[in-house]
Coordinates of C-alpha atoms in Angstrom, one line a residue:
M645 CA 0.0 0.0 0.0
L646 CA 1.2 3.5 -0.5
I647 CA 1.4 6.0 2.3
L648 CA 0.7 9.7 1.8
T649 CA 2.8 12.1 3.8
K650 CA 3.0 15.8 4.2
I651 CA 6.5 15.9 2.7
F652 CA 5.6 14.4 -0.6
K653 CA 7.2 11.0 -0.2
F654 CA 5.8 7.6 -0.6
A655 CA 6.6 4.3 1.0
Y656 CA 5.5 1.4 -1.1
N657 CA 4.3 -1.8 0.6
Y658 CA 2.7 -4.4 -1.6
S659 CA 2.3 -7.0 1.1
M660 CA -1.5 -6.7 1.7
N661 CA -3.2 -8.2 4.6
E662 CA -5.9 -10.8 3.8
E663 CA -8.8 -8.3 4.2
N664 CA -7.3 -5.7 1.9
L665 CA -6.3 -8.4 -0.7
S666 CA -9.9 -9.5 -0.6
I667 CA -11.1 -5.9 -1.2
F668 CA -8.7 -5.7 -4.1
K669 CA -10.1 -8.9 -5.6
L670 CA -13.7 -7.5 -5.2
F671 CA -12.6 -4.3 -6.9
L672 CA -11.1 -6.2 -9.9
A673 CA -14.1 -8.4 -10.2
S674 CA -16.8 -5.8 -9.9
N675 CA -15.0 -3.1 -11.9
S676 CA -16.9 -0.4 -9.9
G677 CA -16.6 2.3 -7.3
S678 CA -16.8 1.8 -3.5
L679 CA -20.6 1.9 -3.2
R680 CA -21.1 -1.7 -4.5
I681 CA -18.3 -3.0 -2.4
S682 CA -19.6 -1.2 0.7
R683 CA -22.9 -3.0 0.2
L684 CA -21.1 -6.3 0.1
L685 CA -19.2 -5.5 3.3
E686 CA -22.4 -4.3 5.0
K687 CA -24.0 -7.7 4.3
F688 CA -21.1 -10.0 4.9
G689 CA -19.1 -8.1 7.5
K690 CA -15.7 -8.6 5.9
A691 CA -14.4 -8.8 2.4
E692 CA -13.0 -12.3 3.1
N693 CA -16.5 -13.5 3.9
V694 CA -17.8 -12.4 0.5
F695 CA -15.8 -15.2 -1.1
K696 CA -17.5 -17.8 1.0
A697 CA -20.9 -16.9 -0.5
S698 CA -22.4 -18.5 -3.6
A699 CA -23.2 -16.6 -6.7
G700 CA -26.9 -16.9 -5.8
D701 CA -26.3 -15.3 -2.4
L702 CA -24.3 -12.5 -4.0
M703 CA -27.1 -11.7 -6.4
N704 CA -29.4 -10.9 -3.5
I705 CA -27.3 -7.7 -2.9
S706 CA -28.5 -4.6 -4.6
G707 CA -26.4 -3.8 -7.7
I708 CA -24.9 -7.3 -8.0
G709 CA -26.1 -9.0 -11.1
A710 CA -25.3 -12.5 -12.4
K711 CA -22.2 -11.3 -14.4
T712 CA -20.6 -9.6 -11.3
A713 CA -21.5 -12.5 -9.0
E714 CA -19.8 -15.0 -11.3
A715 CA -16.7 -12.8 -11.6
I716 CA -16.4 -12.5 -7.8
V717 CA -16.6 -16.3 -7.4
K718 CA -14.1 -16.9 -10.3
I719 CA -11.5 -14.4 -9.1
K720 CA -11.0 -15.8 -5.6
D721 CA -8.2 -18.3 -6.5
S722 CA -7.4 -17.1 -10.0
G723 CA -4.1 -15.3 -9.0
E724 CA -5.3 -12.2 -11.0
A725 CA -5.0 -9.8 -8.0
E726 CA -1.5 -11.1 -7.3
R727 CA -0.4 -10.6 -10.9
E728 CA -1.8 -7.0 -10.9
L729 CA 0.1 -6.2 -7.7
A730 CA 3.3 -7.6 -9.1
L731 CA 2.9 -5.4 -12.2
A732 CA 2.3 -2.4 -10.0
R733 CA 5.4 -3.1 -8.0
K734 CA 7.5 -3.5 -11.2
N735 CA 6.4 -0.1 -12.4
E736 CA 6.6 1.6 -8.9
I737 CA 2.8 2.4 -8.9
G738 CA 1.2 2.6 -5.5
L739 CA -2.3 1.4 -4.6
V740 CA -4.5 2.8 -1.8
M741 CA -7.9 1.4 -0.7
F742 CA -11.0 3.4 0.1
N743 CA -11.1 2.0 3.6
E744 CA -7.5 3.1 4.5
E745 CA -6.5 6.2 6.4
N746 CA -4.2 7.4 3.7
Y747 CA -7.0 7.5 1.1
P748 CA -7.3 11.1 -0.2
Q749 CA -9.5 12.9 2.2
P750 CA -11.5 14.9 -0.4
L751 CA -12.7 11.6 -2.0
K752 CA -14.0 10.2 1.3
N753 CA -16.9 12.6 1.3
Y754 CA -18.7 11.1 -1.7
L755 CA -20.6 7.9 -2.4
D756 CA -19.2 5.7 -5.1
M757 CA -15.7 7.1 -5.1
P758 CA -13.0 4.7 -6.4
A759 CA -12.6 1.6 -4.3
V760 CA -9.0 1.5 -5.2
L761 CA -6.7 4.3 -6.5
Y762 CA -3.6 3.6 -8.5
V763 CA -1.0 6.3 -8.0
K764 CA 2.2 7.1 -9.8
G765 CA 3.9 9.9 -7.9
N766 CA 2.5 11.3 -4.7
I767 CA -0.5 13.1 -3.2
S768 CA 0.0 15.4 -0.2
A769 CA -2.4 17.2 2.1
K770 CA -1.2 20.3 0.3
D771 CA -2.9 19.0 -2.8
Y772 CA -6.3 19.4 -1.2
S773 CA -6.0 23.1 -1.9
S774 CA -6.5 22.5 -5.6
L775 CA -8.3 23.8 -8.7
S776 CA -9.5 21.7 -11.6
I777 CA -9.0 23.3 -15.0
V778 CA -10.9 21.5 -17.8
G779 CA -12.0 22.3 -21.3
S780 CA -12.3 21.2 -24.9
R781 CA -9.8 18.9 -26.7
K782 CA -10.4 20.9 -29.9
C783 CA -9.6 24.2 -28.3
T784 CA -8.6 27.6 -29.8
N785 CA -5.4 29.4 -29.3
Y786 CA -7.4 31.8 -27.0
G787 CA -8.3 28.7 -24.9
K788 CA -4.8 27.4 -24.8
A789 CA -3.4 30.8 -23.7
A790 CA -6.0 31.2 -21.0
A791 CA -5.5 27.7 -19.7
A792 CA -1.8 28.3 -19.4
D793 CA -2.3 31.7 -17.8
F794 CA -4.8 30.6 -15.2
A795 CA -2.8 27.4 -14.4
G796 CA 0.4 29.3 -14.1
F797 CA -1.1 31.9 -11.9
F798 CA -2.5 29.4 -9.3
A799 CA 0.5 27.1 -9.5
R800 CA 2.9 29.9 -8.6
R801 CA 0.7 30.4 -5.5
E802 CA 0.9 26.8 -4.4
I803 CA -2.5 25.8 -5.6
T804 CA -2.4 22.3 -7.2
V805 CA -3.8 22.1 -10.7
V806 CA -6.0 19.0 -11.4
S807 CA -7.0 18.0 -14.8
G808 CA -7.5 14.9 -17.1
L809 CA -4.4 14.8 -19.3
A810 CA -6.6 15.0 -22.4
R811 CA -5.6 16.9 -25.5
G812 CA -6.1 20.6 -25.6
I813 CA -7.0 22.5 -22.4
D814 CA -6.0 19.7 -20.0
T815 CA -2.6 19.4 -21.6
E816 CA -1.9 23.2 -21.4
A817 CA -3.0 23.3 -17.8
H818 CA -0.7 20.5 -16.7
K819 CA 2.3 21.9 -18.7
A820 CA 1.8 25.4 -17.2
A821 CA 1.7 24.0 -13.7
I822 CA 5.0 22.2 -14.2
Q823 CA 6.6 25.1 -16.0
N824 CA 5.7 27.4 -13.1
K825 CA 7.2 25.0 -10.5
G826 CA 3.8 24.0 -9.2
R827 CA 2.1 20.7 -8.5
T828 CA -0.4 19.0 -10.7
I829 CA -2.5 15.9 -10.6
A830 CA -3.7 14.1 -13.7
V831 CA -6.8 11.8 -13.4
L832 CA -6.9 9.3 -16.2
G833 CA -9.7 7.5 -17.9
N834 CA -7.5 4.5 -18.5
G835 CA -4.9 2.5 -16.7
L836 CA -1.6 4.0 -15.7
L837 CA 0.4 1.7 -18.1
V838 CA -1.6 3.1 -21.1
N839 CA -0.4 6.3 -22.7
Y840 CA -3.4 8.2 -23.8
P841 CA -3.4 10.3 -25.7
P842 CA -0.1 8.9 -27.1
E843 CA 1.4 12.3 -27.8
N844 CA 1.3 13.0 -24.0
R845 CA 3.5 10.1 -23.1
R846 CA 6.3 12.4 -22.1
L847 CA 4.0 14.7 -20.1
Q848 CA 2.5 11.7 -18.3
S849 CA 6.0 10.6 -17.3
E850 CA 6.9 14.1 -16.0
I851 CA 3.9 14.7 -13.9
P852 CA 4.8 12.2 -11.1
D853 CA 7.9 14.3 -10.3
N854 CA 5.6 17.3 -9.8
G855 CA 2.5 15.6 -8.3
A856 CA 0.7 12.5 -9.4
V857 CA -1.0 10.6 -12.1
I858 CA -3.9 8.6 -10.8
S859 CA -6.6 6.2 -12.0
E860 CA -9.3 3.9 -10.7
Y861 CA -8.8 1.6 -13.6
R862 CA -6.6 -1.5 -13.7
L863 CA -3.1 -0.9 -15.0
T864 CA -3.6 -2.0 -18.7
K865 CA -7.2 -0.8 -19.1
F866 CA -7.7 1.2 -22.4
P867 CA -10.1 4.1 -22.4
D868 CA -13.7 3.9 -23.8
K869 CA -16.8 6.1 -23.8
S870 CA -17.7 5.2 -20.3
T871 CA -14.4 5.7 -18.6
F872 CA -14.0 9.5 -19.2
P873 CA -17.3 10.6 -17.6
R874 CA -16.5 8.5 -14.5
R875 CA -13.0 9.9 -14.1
N876 CA -14.6 13.4 -14.3
R877 CA -16.3 12.8 -10.9
I878 CA -12.8 12.3 -9.4
I879 CA -11.5 15.5 -10.9
S880 CA -14.4 17.4 -9.4
A881 CA -14.2 15.7 -6.0
L882 CA -10.5 16.3 -5.6
S883 CA -10.8 20.1 -6.3
Q884 CA -12.2 22.9 -4.3
A885 CA -13.3 24.6 -7.5
T886 CA -13.6 23.9 -11.2
L887 CA -12.6 26.3 -14.0
V888 CA -14.0 25.6 -17.5
I889 CA -11.9 27.3 -20.1
E890 CA -13.6 26.3 -23.3
A891 CA -16.3 23.7 -23.8
A892 CA -18.4 22.8 -26.8
K893 CA -22.1 21.8 -26.4
K894 CA -21.2 18.1 -25.8
S895 CA -17.8 18.6 -24.1
G896 CA -16.8 16.3 -21.2
A897 CA -15.9 19.4 -19.4
L898 CA -19.6 20.1 -18.9
I899 CA -19.8 16.8 -17.0
T900 CA -17.0 17.8 -14.7
A901 CA -18.7 21.2 -14.1
R902 CA -22.0 19.5 -13.3
Y903 CA -20.4 17.1 -10.9
S904 CA -18.7 20.1 -9.2
A905 CA -22.1 21.8 -8.8
E906 CA -23.6 18.6 -7.4
F907 CA -20.8 18.3 -4.9
G908 CA -21.3 21.9 -3.8
K909 CA -18.1 23.2 -5.4
D910 CA -17.7 26.6 -7.1
V911 CA -17.8 26.5 -10.9
F912 CA -16.0 29.3 -12.9
V913 CA -16.2 29.8 -16.6
L914 CA -14.0 31.8 -19.0
P915 CA -16.4 33.6 -21.3
G916 CA -15.8 32.8 -25.0
N917 CA -16.6 34.0 -28.4
I918 CA -20.4 33.7 -28.9
Y919 CA -19.9 32.7 -32.5
S920 CA -17.4 29.9 -31.7
Q921 CA -18.5 26.3 -31.4
A922 CA -15.7 25.8 -28.9
S923 CA -17.4 28.1 -26.4
K924 CA -21.1 27.1 -26.9
G925 CA -21.1 24.9 -23.8
S926 CA -19.1 27.1 -21.5
N927 CA -21.2 30.2 -22.4
M928 CA -24.2 28.1 -21.6
L929 CA -22.8 27.4 -18.1
I930 CA -22.6 31.1 -17.6
K931 CA -26.2 31.5 -18.6
E932 CA -27.1 28.8 -16.1
G933 CA -25.4 30.7 -13.3
A934 CA -21.7 29.7 -13.2
A935 CA -19.3 32.4 -12.0
I936 CA -17.5 34.3 -14.7
A937 CA -13.7 34.3 -14.6
L938 CA -12.4 37.4 -16.4
S939 CA -8.8 36.9 -15.3
P940 CA -6.9 34.8 -12.7
E941 CA -6.9 37.8 -10.4
D942 CA -10.6 38.2 -10.8
M943 CA -11.1 34.6 -10.0
S944 CA -8.9 34.7 -7.0
D945 CA -10.9 37.5 -5.5
Q946 CA -13.9 35.1 -5.5
T947 CA -12.1 32.2 -4.0
P948 CA -11.0 33.2 -0.4
Y949 CA -10.5 29.5 0.5
F950 CA -7.3 29.4 -1.6
A951 CA -5.8 32.1 0.6
I952 CA -3.3 33.0 -2.2
K953 CA -0.7 35.7 -2.3
R954 CA -0.6 38.5 -4.9
A955 CA 2.6 38.2 -7.0
G956 CA 4.2 39.0 -10.3
R957 CA 2.0 41.8 -11.5
K958 CA 4.3 44.7 -10.7
T959 CA 7.3 42.9 -12.3
K960 CA 5.4 42.5 -15.6
K961 CA 4.2 46.1 -15.5
R962 CA 7.8 47.3 -15.1
R963 CA 8.9 45.2 -18.1
Q964 CA 6.1 46.6 -20.2
D965 CA 7.0 50.2 -19.2
A966 CA 10.6 49.6 -20.3
L967 CA 9.6 48.9 -23.9
D968 CA 10.3 51.5 -26.7
E969 CA 7.4 52.8 -28.8
T970 CA 7.8 50.2 -31.6
E971 CA 7.9 47.4 -29.1
K972 CA 4.7 48.7 -27.5
R973 CA 3.0 48.9 -30.8
V974 CA 3.8 45.3 -31.5
L975 CA 2.7 44.2 -28.1
E976 CA -0.6 46.2 -28.5
L977 CA -1.3 44.6 -31.9
I978 CA -0.7 41.1 -30.5
S979 CA -2.8 41.9 -27.4
D980 CA -5.8 42.9 -29.7
S981 CA -5.6 39.5 -31.4
P982 CA -6.9 36.8 -29.1
E983 CA -6.2 34.1 -31.7
G984 CA -2.6 35.4 -32.2
L985 CA -0.6 36.8 -35.1
Y986 CA 2.2 35.6 -37.3
A987 CA 5.4 37.6 -37.5
D988 CA 4.8 38.4 -41.2
E989 CA 1.3 39.7 -40.4
I990 CA 2.7 42.0 -37.7
A991 CA 5.4 43.3 -40.1
E992 CA 2.7 43.9 -42.8
K993 CA 0.3 45.7 -40.4
L994 CA 3.0 48.0 -39.0
N995 CA 5.0 48.3 -42.2
I996 CA 8.2 47.2 -40.5
E997 CA 10.9 44.9 -41.9
I998 CA 10.4 41.2 -40.9
S999 CA 14.0 41.1 -39.6
S1000 CA 13.2 43.9 -37.2
I1001 CA 9.9 42.3 -36.1
A1002 CA 11.8 39.1 -35.3
A1003 CA 14.1 40.9 -32.9
I1004 CA 11.2 42.7 -31.2
I1005 CA 9.3 39.4 -30.8
L1006 CA 12.3 37.8 -29.2
R1007 CA 12.6 40.6 -26.6
L1008 CA 8.9 40.5 -25.8
E1009 CA 9.1 36.7 -25.4
I1010 CA 12.1 36.9 -23.2
N1011 CA 10.3 39.4 -21.0
G1012 CA 7.3 37.1 -20.6
L1013 CA 5.0 39.5 -22.4
I1014 CA 4.0 37.2 -25.3
R1015 CA 3.9 33.4 -25.8
P1016 CA 4.8 31.5 -29.0
M1017 CA 2.3 29.0 -30.3
P1018 CA 2.8 26.2 -32.9
G1019 CA 3.6 27.5 -36.4
Q1020 CA 5.3 30.7 -35.2
L1021 CA 2.1 32.2 -34.0
Y1022 CA 2.3 34.7 -31.1
I1023 CA -0.2 35.5 -28.4
R1024 CA -0.3 37.8 -25.4
A1025 CA 0.9 36.3 -22.1
R1026 CA -1.6 37.7 -19.6

C-alpha cells in the first residue's frame, strides 16, 4: 500500500493483509466504485466472507447481477490480483484502498468514489487546496493561452492544478503548472500503463515528479466512452473549485462542471466568443449561473479558501513600461488579437521589416509578455 505524507514522499508496501487483498479482488471483479463493495461489506461483515458466499447469495445484494457475482466467485483463487500487484510493484505504482486512512480525504466525502486508486507519484495534504482546469480537446489558441495563464497563476501560488491529461485545455494546464514549478494531478480515464493520448507520453512521465498521475482503472485498461465521464467525478471531488476554459455543447468538461455543482463546489467559466462552437457549452454554463472568470486575479478575488498571495503583476508592468514605442505597438497589436498573429502579419500591419519584427518578438518573449504557439504564431501572455 502507498502511504501519503506531508513531505511528498511515498513508502511502497505491496504485502497486503488478507482483508485488503480480498477488497482488491472485489474491486477487480466488480469493476466499480466503492458503493457496490460497501454494500457487500455491510452484508457479509468482511471482504473475506464475501468469497464464502455462492453466486446466488451475492445476487441478492443490490447492484450485484449474475455477471458480477460470477466474476467474484471466479477471481478468488485465480491469481489475478497477485499478478496485478506484481505489475504495480514492477512499475513503482502505488495502490490505496477506500477503507484506508491514507486514502485522499476529499474523496471520502462522496458515495461511489474509487474503491482503489492507482497512484504514480504522490499526493499530499497540500494538494487538497486545488483547482481543476478543464475544457475542450479541440480548443482555440485563445483557450490554450487562457489555460496556461490561469494554471500558471495558481501554480505559482501553491494551488495544485487538477485535470484529465486530455488533448487541448488539460494538456496546457498540466504543462503550465509544471513550468511554473507548481504541483499537478492528472486523473486518467485509463490504466496507468496506457499512454493516452499517445502524444502526451512524455508529459505523463513528467507529472509524477511534480505531483501524481492517478486512476481507478486496472493498469492496462484502455479508455472507452464510459471511462472518461466516470473519471470526471474524481477531478471534481478532488478540487475545491472547477474552472471551465472552453467547452463545446457536448464537451466532457460540462460533465465535470455538473459534478462540481452537485458536490457543492464553485464553478467558474471563462467567457468565450459567442460565434465559436468551442465556447457554446461554456457560455451556456454562464447563462445557467456559473461564475465568470475574467482573469486569474478576478477569480482569486472570488475564492478566499485558496488564501493566495498576490505576486508577479508589478514585475510584468515594469517590463512593459521599459519597452520602446515600436515594441509597445507590436505588443498592443498582439494583445488585440486573441487568436494570435504571425510575424509576417505583424510586419505587414505595422509596415516594418520582418527582420526587425523578429528581434522585437524575441525581446517580448524573453520578458514574458508574449507566448509562442505552434507555427510561429504569437499571443499575449496575460
